[in-house]
Amino acid sequence: MAASDALGLLPVNLCSKIETQLADHAPLVGVLALQGGFHEHKVMLARVGAKVTEVRQPKDLTAALHALVIPGGESTTMAHLARHLDLLQPLREFVASGRPVMGTCAGLIFLAKDVDGQKEGGQELVGGLDVTVHRNHFGSQVDSFQTTLTASFAPDRQIEAVFIRAPAITRVGHGVSILSSLDKKVVGLDPDGGQLAVAVQQANLLGVAFHPELTTDDSWHKYFMEMILSSLKK
């Protein structure tokens, strides 16, 4: 029986007390809330059992945070805002601290060591993830698509994935594991096919090229929660 089912068999006052205790021990996850789809990540993280707080200023990146999510959006705008708010160095320090960080779409770009296809003048990056990412690899907004993927942590299941002006991972460095790939033939990139990395992990860093928060499938957020819980045991 699941814990949530068991709670339903207890008296209301005791059930409420237990739920409060469980919530008190839930990991605290920050979501960078400068721009983009941070709200959807907050919903997903709460769904998988995390306490969630928004990160908008350097003071929000406290020692109390167990993990951080950098959402999708417009990576150049996100970088400009982070620089204006003096958040870039605190974000780099958080990444270097070893606490789990998940970057999705623009968040993946922000975490990447190298980026191709940048706008003129480029953009500042948080870095830390030894990959090269190509911005808007699949095309513009009208080329957005939804598909299903398999992941190394769930090889027998098809997981929904939404790609919106999405990047792709074109180089994977030492110590980076590919968690999910996309068949180029399926999305019309190459008639001969071939695999293109769209989700990777390097130690405490998880980067995905798509938007897991825009589906009803919480597999990626559950995986991230497992990373957080494992980090808390060390």
XYZ file of N, CA and C in Angstrom:
702
model
N 0.842 -1.201 0.000
C 0.000 0.000 0.000
C 0.875 1.248 0.000
N 0.528 2.200 -0.825
C 1.279 3.450 -0.879
C 1.058 4.247 0.383
N 2.047 5.090 0.726
C 1.938 5.911 1.933
C 0.709 6.793 1.883
N 0.410 7.354 0.696
C -0.749 8.229 0.571
C -2.043 7.472 0.808
N -2.098 6.170 0.391
C -3.283 5.363 0.635
C -3.431 5.062 2.121
N -2.314 4.779 2.774
C -2.349 4.477 4.201
C -2.849 5.667 5.005
N -2.440 6.878 4.597
C -2.883 8.069 5.311
C -4.398 8.189 5.299
N -5.021 7.722 4.214
C -6.463 7.835 4.107
C -7.223 6.960 5.100
N -6.536 5.988 5.731
C -7.181 5.109 6.698
C -7.067 5.637 8.121
N -6.314 6.726 8.316
C -6.088 7.263 9.651
C -7.073 8.372 9.983
N -7.270 8.676 11.288
C -8.111 9.806 11.677
C -7.605 11.093 11.043
N -8.513 12.020 10.746
C -8.175 13.237 10.021
C -7.087 14.034 10.720
N -7.173 14.190 12.067
C -6.183 15.001 12.780
C -4.804 14.362 12.742
N -4.731 13.040 12.858
C -3.455 12.336 12.808
C -2.894 12.357 11.387
N -3.780 12.176 10.402
C -3.367 12.221 9.005
C -2.729 13.565 8.682
N -3.352 14.647 9.139
C -2.841 15.994 8.889
C -1.467 16.180 9.532
N -1.297 15.635 10.752
C -0.017 15.758 11.457
C 1.088 15.026 10.713
N 0.788 13.822 10.209
C 1.779 13.032 9.489
C 2.154 13.718 8.182
N 1.146 14.256 7.460
C 1.413 14.951 6.208
C 2.334 16.150 6.436
N 2.120 16.848 7.557
C 2.957 17.999 7.886
C 4.392 17.562 8.149
N 4.557 16.444 8.869
C 5.898 15.935 9.154
C 6.616 15.504 7.881
N 5.857 14.860 6.970
C 6.450 14.455 5.697
C 6.897 15.672 4.899
N 6.057 16.714 4.883
C 6.387 17.931 4.154
C 7.606 18.620 4.754
N 7.730 18.574 6.080
C 8.863 19.212 6.749
C 10.191 18.570 6.345
N 10.152 17.289 5.989
C 11.370 16.577 5.633
C 11.578 16.506 4.119
N 10.709 17.141 3.355
C 10.848 17.128 1.901
C 12.020 18.004 1.477
N 12.737 17.607 0.425
C 13.838 18.437 -0.067
C 13.323 19.800 -0.532
N 14.123 20.831 -0.315
C 13.764 22.178 -0.763
C 14.473 22.441 -2.090
N 13.677 22.664 -3.125
C 14.211 22.861 -4.479
C 13.898 24.281 -4.948
N 14.922 24.986 -5.396
C 14.729 26.311 -5.960
C 14.492 26.218 -7.457
N 13.636 27.084 -7.975
C 13.408 27.180 -9.416
C 13.765 28.597 -9.852
N 14.706 28.723 -10.766
C 15.083 30.044 -11.265
C 13.871 30.672 -11.949
N 13.408 31.786 -11.408
C 12.130 32.360 -11.842
C 12.311 33.739 -12.467
N 13.271 33.836 -13.376
C 13.522 35.109 -14.052
C 12.645 35.263 -15.288
N 12.386 34.142 -15.972
C 11.709 34.172 -17.250
C 11.445 32.726 -17.661
N 10.445 32.503 -18.486
C 10.203 31.154 -18.997
C 9.239 30.348 -18.144
N 9.316 29.008 -18.296
C 8.309 28.129 -17.725
C 8.601 27.658 -16.322
N 8.880 28.581 -15.415
C 9.211 28.159 -14.050
C 7.996 27.643 -13.286
N 6.806 28.203 -13.567
C 5.612 27.782 -12.807
C 5.324 26.300 -13.026
N 5.416 25.838 -14.268
C 5.128 24.441 -14.573
C 6.100 23.506 -13.853
N 7.349 23.924 -13.726
C 8.312 23.119 -12.965
C 7.931 23.071 -11.488
N 7.478 24.182 -10.959
C 7.058 24.214 -9.556
C 5.948 23.212 -9.313
N 4.996 23.147 -10.232
C 3.875 22.208 -10.097
C 4.385 20.767 -10.117
N 5.260 20.459 -11.073
C 5.784 19.100 -11.193
C 6.610 18.703 -9.970
N 7.449 19.602 -9.491
C 8.289 19.292 -8.332
C 7.449 19.047 -7.085
N 6.414 19.852 -6.901
C 5.518 19.640 -5.762
C 4.822 18.288 -5.887
N 4.485 17.929 -7.116
C 3.797 16.659 -7.373
C 4.652 15.455 -6.980
N 5.980 15.566 -7.143
C 6.859 14.435 -6.809
C 7.406 14.527 -5.388
N 6.907 15.497 -4.608
C 7.213 15.510 -3.178
C 8.204 16.532 -2.701
N 8.555 17.501 -3.531
C 9.520 18.523 -3.115
C 8.815 19.745 -2.543
N 9.507 20.452 -1.663
C 9.118 21.818 -1.316
C 9.800 22.716 -2.336
N 9.101 23.733 -2.797
C 9.612 24.535 -3.905
C 9.626 26.016 -3.536
N 10.686 26.693 -3.959
C 10.778 28.130 -3.757
C 11.342 28.771 -5.016
N 10.965 30.015 -5.279
C 11.448 30.724 -6.461
C 12.784 31.401 -6.162
N 13.666 31.367 -7.152
C 14.965 32.031 -7.050
C 14.972 33.203 -8.018
N 15.088 34.412 -7.470
C 15.082 35.627 -8.287
C 16.276 36.539 -7.988
N 16.884 36.358 -6.831
C 17.986 37.211 -6.403
C 19.083 36.341 -5.783
N 20.316 36.851 -5.687
C 21.391 36.066 -5.080
C 21.050 35.540 -3.690
N 20.327 36.337 -2.898
C 20.007 35.913 -1.534
C 19.084 34.697 -1.499
N 18.424 34.402 -2.630
C 17.529 33.242 -2.686
C 18.298 31.930 -2.820
N 19.571 32.013 -3.238
C 20.394 30.808 -3.372
C 21.062 30.504 -2.031
N 20.258 30.121 -1.080
C 20.738 29.916 0.278
C 21.308 28.509 0.461
N 21.997 28.333 1.567
C 22.542 27.019 1.913
C 21.434 26.012 2.180
N 20.215 26.506 2.431
C 19.093 25.618 2.728
C 18.571 24.903 1.487
N 18.891 25.413 0.297
C 18.420 24.779 -0.937
C 19.152 23.461 -1.164
N 18.383 22.424 -1.431
C 18.984 21.121 -1.717
C 19.255 20.932 -3.202
N 18.566 21.680 -4.066
C 18.709 21.501 -5.506
C 18.148 22.726 -6.218
N 18.379 22.767 -7.535
C 17.951 23.912 -8.326
C 17.499 23.439 -9.703
N 16.457 24.098 -10.226
C 15.996 23.862 -11.590
C 16.123 25.157 -12.380
N 16.727 25.071 -13.562
C 16.792 26.199 -14.488
C 15.856 25.861 -15.644
N 14.758 26.582 -15.784
C 13.708 26.192 -16.732
C 14.000 26.600 -18.164
N 13.077 26.214 -19.047
C 13.127 26.676 -20.422
C 12.659 28.122 -20.516
N 12.861 28.696 -21.690
C 12.497 30.084 -21.917
C 13.361 30.610 -23.046
N 13.850 31.817 -22.913
C 14.748 32.418 -23.905
C 16.110 32.573 -23.231
N 17.066 31.762 -23.670
C 18.332 31.669 -22.937
C 19.093 32.996 -22.913
N 19.042 33.751 -24.017
C 19.764 35.032 -24.040
C 19.158 36.014 -23.050
N 17.828 36.084 -23.030
C 17.133 36.961 -22.083
C 17.421 36.549 -20.653
N 17.405 35.247 -20.418
C 17.688 34.730 -19.080
C 19.090 35.133 -18.625
N 20.043 35.050 -19.556
C 21.424 35.416 -19.228
C 21.550 36.908 -18.934
N 20.869 37.732 -19.726
C 20.902 39.182 -19.497
C 20.327 39.528 -18.123
N 19.201 38.917 -17.787
C 18.572 39.180 -16.491
C 19.456 38.709 -15.342
N 20.044 37.536 -15.489
C 20.911 36.999 -14.438
C 22.120 37.902 -14.217
N 22.684 38.410 -15.306
C 23.824 39.313 -15.179
C 23.406 40.619 -14.505
N 22.245 41.168 -14.922
C 21.754 42.430 -14.355
C 21.502 42.303 -12.854
N 21.059 41.123 -12.427
C 20.737 40.886 -11.019
C 21.916 40.330 -10.222
N 23.090 40.264 -10.845
C 24.294 39.716 -10.191
C 24.090 38.277 -9.733
N 23.396 37.511 -10.576
C 23.108 36.124 -10.231
C 24.069 35.121 -10.860
N 24.813 35.547 -11.874
C 25.627 34.581 -12.607
C 26.651 33.882 -11.720
N 27.413 34.630 -10.962
C 28.428 34.000 -10.118
C 27.805 33.144 -9.017
N 26.748 33.603 -8.322
C 26.094 32.721 -7.353
C 25.562 31.438 -7.980
N 25.068 31.513 -9.215
C 24.594 30.305 -9.899
C 25.758 29.368 -10.189
N 26.879 29.933 -10.628
C 28.062 29.107 -10.885
C 28.549 28.440 -9.602
N 28.494 29.155 -8.509
C 28.917 28.593 -7.232
C 27.968 27.484 -6.783
N 26.678 27.650 -7.061
C 25.712 26.608 -6.701
C 26.002 25.340 -7.501
N 26.231 25.498 -8.813
C 26.558 24.347 -9.662
C 27.810 23.651 -9.149
N 28.825 24.427 -8.764
C 30.095 23.865 -8.291
C 29.979 23.234 -6.910
N 28.900 23.536 -6.189
C 28.738 23.014 -4.827
C 28.437 21.523 -4.796
N 28.040 20.967 -5.931
C 27.718 19.548 -5.983
C 26.257 19.239 -5.749
N 25.468 20.254 -5.427
C 24.031 20.030 -5.267
C 23.388 19.801 -6.636
N 22.365 18.954 -6.736
C 21.760 18.648 -8.033
C 21.155 19.880 -8.707
N 21.374 19.972 -10.014
C 20.816 21.045 -10.833
C 20.249 20.426 -12.103
N 19.012 20.778 -12.430
C 18.401 20.334 -13.677
C 18.163 21.547 -14.565
N 18.612 21.461 -15.824
C 18.349 22.510 -16.800
C 17.551 21.942 -17.952
N 16.441 22.584 -18.298
C 15.604 22.105 -19.395
C 15.562 23.145 -20.506
N 15.796 22.708 -21.741
C 15.771 23.554 -22.935
C 16.729 24.741 -22.759
N 16.237 25.945 -22.538
C 17.125 27.089 -22.309
C 18.025 26.852 -21.103
N 17.507 26.128 -20.109
C 18.313 25.802 -18.931
C 19.489 24.917 -19.275
N 19.297 24.001 -20.235
C 20.398 23.168 -20.726
C 21.462 24.045 -21.386
N 21.032 25.000 -22.212
C 21.968 25.918 -22.855
C 22.763 26.680 -21.794
N 22.075 27.151 -20.785
C 22.686 27.932 -19.714
C 23.766 27.132 -18.980
N 23.559 25.816 -18.845
C 24.491 24.955 -18.123
C 25.648 24.464 -18.988
N 25.501 24.546 -20.306
C 26.486 23.962 -21.206
C 27.833 24.680 -21.152
N 28.891 23.918 -21.422
C 30.224 24.501 -21.497
C 30.382 25.326 -22.771
N 29.834 24.814 -23.898
C 29.952 25.489 -25.193
C 28.603 25.503 -25.894
N 28.333 26.586 -26.632
C 27.065 26.730 -27.353
C 27.340 27.192 -28.774
N 26.766 26.479 -29.743
C 26.820 26.884 -31.144
C 25.495 27.535 -31.529
N 25.558 28.390 -32.565
C 24.336 29.014 -33.061
C 23.837 30.146 -32.192
N 24.742 30.771 -31.432
C 24.332 31.873 -30.575
C 24.028 33.117 -31.399
N 23.273 34.019 -30.787
C 23.016 35.304 -31.414
C 24.307 36.113 -31.447
N 24.338 37.135 -32.280
C 25.526 37.965 -32.398
C 25.930 38.518 -31.026
N 27.187 38.389 -30.698
C 27.657 38.837 -29.390
C 27.640 37.745 -28.346
N 26.951 36.625 -28.662
C 26.907 35.498 -27.741
C 26.138 35.792 -26.468
N 26.327 34.932 -25.494
C 25.675 35.108 -24.202
C 26.550 34.505 -23.121
N 26.377 34.996 -21.916
C 27.110 34.417 -20.789
C 26.420 33.135 -20.343
N 27.229 32.204 -19.883
C 26.728 30.903 -19.461
C 27.088 30.645 -18.008
N 26.285 29.824 -17.366
C 26.641 29.344 -16.032
C 27.715 28.276 -16.168
N 27.548 27.388 -17.159
C 28.536 26.349 -17.413
C 28.521 25.252 -16.377
N 29.481 24.346 -16.488
C 29.595 23.227 -15.566
C 29.340 21.885 -16.224
N 28.478 21.888 -17.268
C 28.122 20.655 -17.956
C 28.968 20.548 -19.229
N 29.818 19.519 -19.304
C 30.791 19.408 -20.386
C 30.145 18.863 -21.661
N 29.342 19.704 -22.279
C 28.699 19.376 -23.550
C 28.741 20.606 -24.447
N 28.574 20.361 -25.748
C 28.315 21.445 -26.687
C 26.864 21.335 -27.112
N 26.167 22.450 -27.057
C 24.743 22.493 -27.388
C 24.548 23.417 -28.583
N 23.671 23.015 -29.484
C 23.335 23.865 -30.626
C 21.943 24.450 -30.418
N 21.894 25.778 -30.324
C 20.607 26.461 -30.098
C 19.666 26.250 -31.283
N 18.376 26.159 -30.985
C 17.330 26.055 -32.008
C 17.672 25.014 -33.085
N 18.212 23.895 -32.646
C 18.694 22.869 -33.575
C 17.566 22.327 -34.458
N 16.362 22.304 -33.918
C 15.239 21.711 -34.646
C 14.425 22.740 -35.427
N 14.859 24.003 -35.388
C 14.140 25.024 -36.133
C 13.471 26.049 -35.244
N 12.574 26.816 -35.820
C 11.898 27.907 -35.119
C 10.662 27.406 -34.375
N 9.894 28.339 -33.869
C 8.698 28.018 -33.084
C 7.736 27.113 -33.863
N 7.592 27.375 -35.184
C 6.640 26.595 -35.986
C 7.110 25.157 -36.193
N 8.373 24.892 -35.905
C 8.907 23.542 -36.055
C 8.846 22.740 -34.754
N 8.163 23.279 -33.767
C 8.025 22.574 -32.482
C 7.258 21.268 -32.694
N 7.540 20.286 -31.860
C 6.879 18.989 -32.008
C 6.849 18.256 -30.681
N 6.014 17.232 -30.638
C 5.909 16.364 -29.469
C 6.151 14.933 -29.917
N 6.909 14.195 -29.119
C 7.211 12.816 -29.457
C 7.351 12.007 -28.178
N 7.737 10.761 -28.292
C 8.030 9.942 -27.115
C 9.472 9.465 -27.196
N 10.072 9.309 -26.029
C 11.463 8.893 -25.918
C 11.581 7.766 -24.909
N 12.652 7.018 -25.010
C 13.006 6.109 -23.921
C 14.178 6.740 -23.169
N 14.300 6.399 -21.909
C 15.391 6.909 -21.082
C 16.113 5.724 -20.457
N 17.396 5.900 -20.177
C 18.192 4.806 -19.629
C 17.668 4.339 -18.279
N 16.992 5.244 -17.532
C 16.467 4.853 -16.223
C 15.084 4.201 -16.324
N 14.494 4.177 -17.534
C 13.190 3.540 -17.748
C 13.134 3.007 -19.179
N 13.981 2.027 -19.509
C 14.123 1.585 -20.908
C 12.894 0.925 -21.508
N 11.971 0.489 -20.671
C 10.795 -0.222 -21.179
C 9.571 0.676 -21.338
N 9.748 1.977 -21.120
C 8.604 2.883 -21.212
C 8.847 3.975 -22.240
N 7.764 4.463 -22.810
C 7.805 5.616 -23.701
C 7.407 6.851 -22.892
N 8.276 7.850 -22.892
C 8.053 9.063 -22.099
C 7.799 10.240 -23.038
N 6.741 10.970 -22.790
C 6.395 12.117 -23.629
C 7.454 13.214 -23.519
N 7.700 13.875 -24.645
C 8.665 14.978 -24.662
C 8.193 16.049 -25.638
N 8.226 17.306 -25.186
C 7.801 18.438 -26.003
C 9.038 19.265 -26.362
N 9.261 19.444 -27.661
C 10.406 20.210 -28.160
C 9.900 21.534 -28.739
N 10.311 22.651 -28.116
C 9.916 23.984 -28.573
C 11.169 24.817 -28.807
N 11.460 25.139 -30.078
C 12.705 25.855 -30.421
C 13.873 25.225 -29.659
N 13.922 23.924 -29.717
C 14.778 23.168 -28.806
C 16.228 23.091 -29.264
N 17.143 23.041 -28.319
C 18.554 22.769 -28.632
C 18.774 21.273 -28.783
N 19.954 20.919 -29.252
C 20.381 19.521 -29.262
C 21.802 19.459 -28.737
N 22.173 18.321 -28.212
C 23.505 18.121 -27.657
C 24.370 17.494 -28.740
N 25.326 18.250 -29.250
C 26.131 17.797 -30.393
C 27.494 17.250 -29.989
N 27.920 17.501 -28.763
C 29.175 16.935 -28.251
C 28.994 16.595 -26.786
N 29.463 15.418 -26.418
C 29.382 14.964 -25.033
C 30.793 14.750 -24.512
N 31.143 15.415 -23.436
C 32.478 15.340 -22.887
C 32.689 14.158 -21.955
N 33.893 14.076 -21.428
C 34.265 12.997 -20.520
C 33.421 13.074 -19.245
N 32.911 11.927 -18.824
C 32.129 11.868 -17.596
C 30.667 12.225 -17.766
N 30.233 12.458 -19.015
C 28.830 12.789 -19.279
C 28.127 11.554 -19.831
N 27.016 11.182 -19.212
C 26.239 10.019 -19.652
C 25.028 10.474 -20.455
N 24.790 9.816 -21.580
C 23.595 10.099 -22.369
C 22.435 9.297 -21.788
N 21.400 9.990 -21.365
C 20.222 9.334 -20.777
C 19.129 9.074 -21.799
N 19.070 9.913 -22.849
C 18.028 9.746 -23.857
C 18.492 10.344 -25.180
N 18.121 9.671 -26.264
C 18.476 10.135 -27.607
C 17.242 10.122 -28.498
N 17.347 10.881 -29.573
C 16.252 11.015 -30.533
C 16.740 10.535 -31.889
N 15.908 9.765 -32.595
C 16.248 9.299 -33.937
C 16.062 10.445 -34.925
N 17.136 10.841 -35.602
C 17.077 11.967 -36.543
C 16.050 11.728 -37.657
N 15.876 10.482 -38.037
C 14.943 10.155 -39.116
C 13.506 10.451 -38.711
N 13.196 10.192 -37.455
C 11.830 10.373 -36.962
C 11.389 11.826 -37.064
N 12.302 12.753 -36.823
C 11.949 14.175 -36.837
C 12.391 14.869 -38.129
N 12.766 14.104 -39.136
C 13.064 14.662 -40.444
C 14.386 15.384 -40.557
N 15.312 15.137 -39.638
C 16.609 15.805 -39.711
C 17.572 15.106 -40.664
N 17.435 13.786 -40.769
C 18.355 13.021 -41.606
C 17.632 11.749 -42.063
N 17.438 11.573 -43.391
C 16.717 10.389 -43.883
C 17.424 9.081 -43.564
N 18.718 9.163 -43.287
C 19.471 7.949 -42.957
C 19.430 7.631 -41.463
N 18.803 8.503 -40.697
C 18.679 8.258 -39.266
C 19.934 8.618 -38.503
N 20.113 7.976 -37.381
C 21.215 8.308 -36.476
C 20.661 8.914 -35.201
N 21.393 8.753 -34.120
C 20.921 9.195 -32.822
C 21.493 10.562 -32.440
N 20.649 11.372 -31.845
C 21.019 12.705 -31.398
C 20.708 12.802 -29.905
N 21.715 13.094 -29.095
C 21.525 13.161 -27.644
C 20.617 14.326 -27.279
N 19.634 14.057 -26.421
C 18.719 15.116 -25.974
C 18.574 15.160 -24.453
N 19.236 14.267 -23.743
C 19.235 14.315 -22.280
C 20.515 13.678 -21.769
N 21.190 14.380 -20.853
C 22.479 13.898 -20.345
C 22.588 14.165 -18.842
N 23.525 13.460 -18.233
C 23.828 13.695 -16.821
C 25.337 13.660 -16.621
N 25.825 14.618 -15.861
C 27.232 14.630 -15.440
C 27.249 14.892 -13.946
N 27.486 13.839 -13.176
C 27.489 13.953 -11.706
C 26.182 14.580 -11.226
N 26.248 15.783 -10.663
C 25.051 16.413 -10.082
C 24.234 17.200 -11.090
N 24.648 17.215 -12.364
C 23.977 18.045 -13.361
C 23.154 17.204 -14.334
N 21.899 17.589 -14.510
C 20.976 16.918 -15.422
C 20.523 17.935 -16.458
N 20.759 17.645 -17.739
C 20.359 18.570 -18.790
C 19.483 17.879 -19.820
N 18.332 18.466 -20.119
C 17.438 17.904 -21.132
C 17.078 18.990 -22.138
N 16.961 18.611 -23.408
C 16.737 19.572 -24.481
C 15.264 19.931 -24.651
N 14.384 19.203 -24.005
C 12.948 19.374 -24.205
C 12.296 19.920 -22.939
N 10.969 19.898 -22.928
C 10.205 20.454 -21.805
C 9.414 19.348 -21.092
N 10.017 18.652 -20.134
C 9.265 17.603 -19.420
C 8.133 18.174 -18.577
N 8.232 19.449 -18.219
C 7.211 20.073 -17.368
C 5.921 20.379 -18.110
N 5.929 20.258 -19.458
C 4.742 20.569 -20.252
C 3.947 19.321 -20.624
N 4.252 18.201 -19.991
C 3.498 16.976 -20.202
C 2.883 16.544 -18.862
N 2.119 15.488 -18.908
C 1.553 14.939 -17.669
C 2.458 13.855 -17.085
N 3.564 13.573 -17.761
C 4.482 12.515 -17.331
C 5.568 13.134 -16.449
N 5.623 12.700 -15.198
C 6.588 13.283 -14.256
C 7.872 12.457 -14.109
N 8.163 11.614 -15.104
C 9.310 10.705 -15.016
C 10.627 11.445 -14.790
N 10.844 12.545 -15.506
C 12.113 13.257 -15.393
C 12.239 13.966 -14.054
N 11.132 14.465 -13.542
C 11.170 15.116 -12.236
C 11.351 14.083 -11.117
N 10.783 12.889 -11.315
C 11.013 11.821 -10.339
C 12.483 11.405 -10.352
N 13.057 11.330 -11.532
C 14.475 10.981 -11.627
C 15.331 12.042 -10.946
N 14.972 13.300 -11.162
C 15.706 14.386 -10.512
C 15.552 14.307 -8.999
N 14.369 13.958 -8.539
C 14.149 13.798 -7.098
C 15.014 12.673 -6.543
N 15.191 11.603 -7.309
C 16.077 10.521 -6.874
C 17.521 11.016 -6.754
N 17.929 11.866 -7.696
C 19.264 12.465 -7.608
C 19.410 13.283 -6.324
N 18.366 14.045 -6.002
C 18.395 14.888 -4.800
C 18.480 14.035 -3.545
N 17.636 13.010 -3.469
C 17.622 12.158 -2.281
C 18.956 11.423 -2.115
N 19.545 11.011 -3.239
C 20.857 10.348 -3.168
C 21.924 11.313 -2.660
N 21.854 12.566 -3.109
C 22.845 13.552 -2.682
C 22.733 13.846 -1.186
N 21.521 13.751 -0.644
C 21.309 14.038 0.772
C 21.850 12.911 1.657
N 22.043 11.731 1.079
C 22.566 10.610 1.856
C 24.086 10.626 1.968
N 24.727 11.471 1.147
C 26.199 11.488 1.135
C 26.751 12.274 2.315
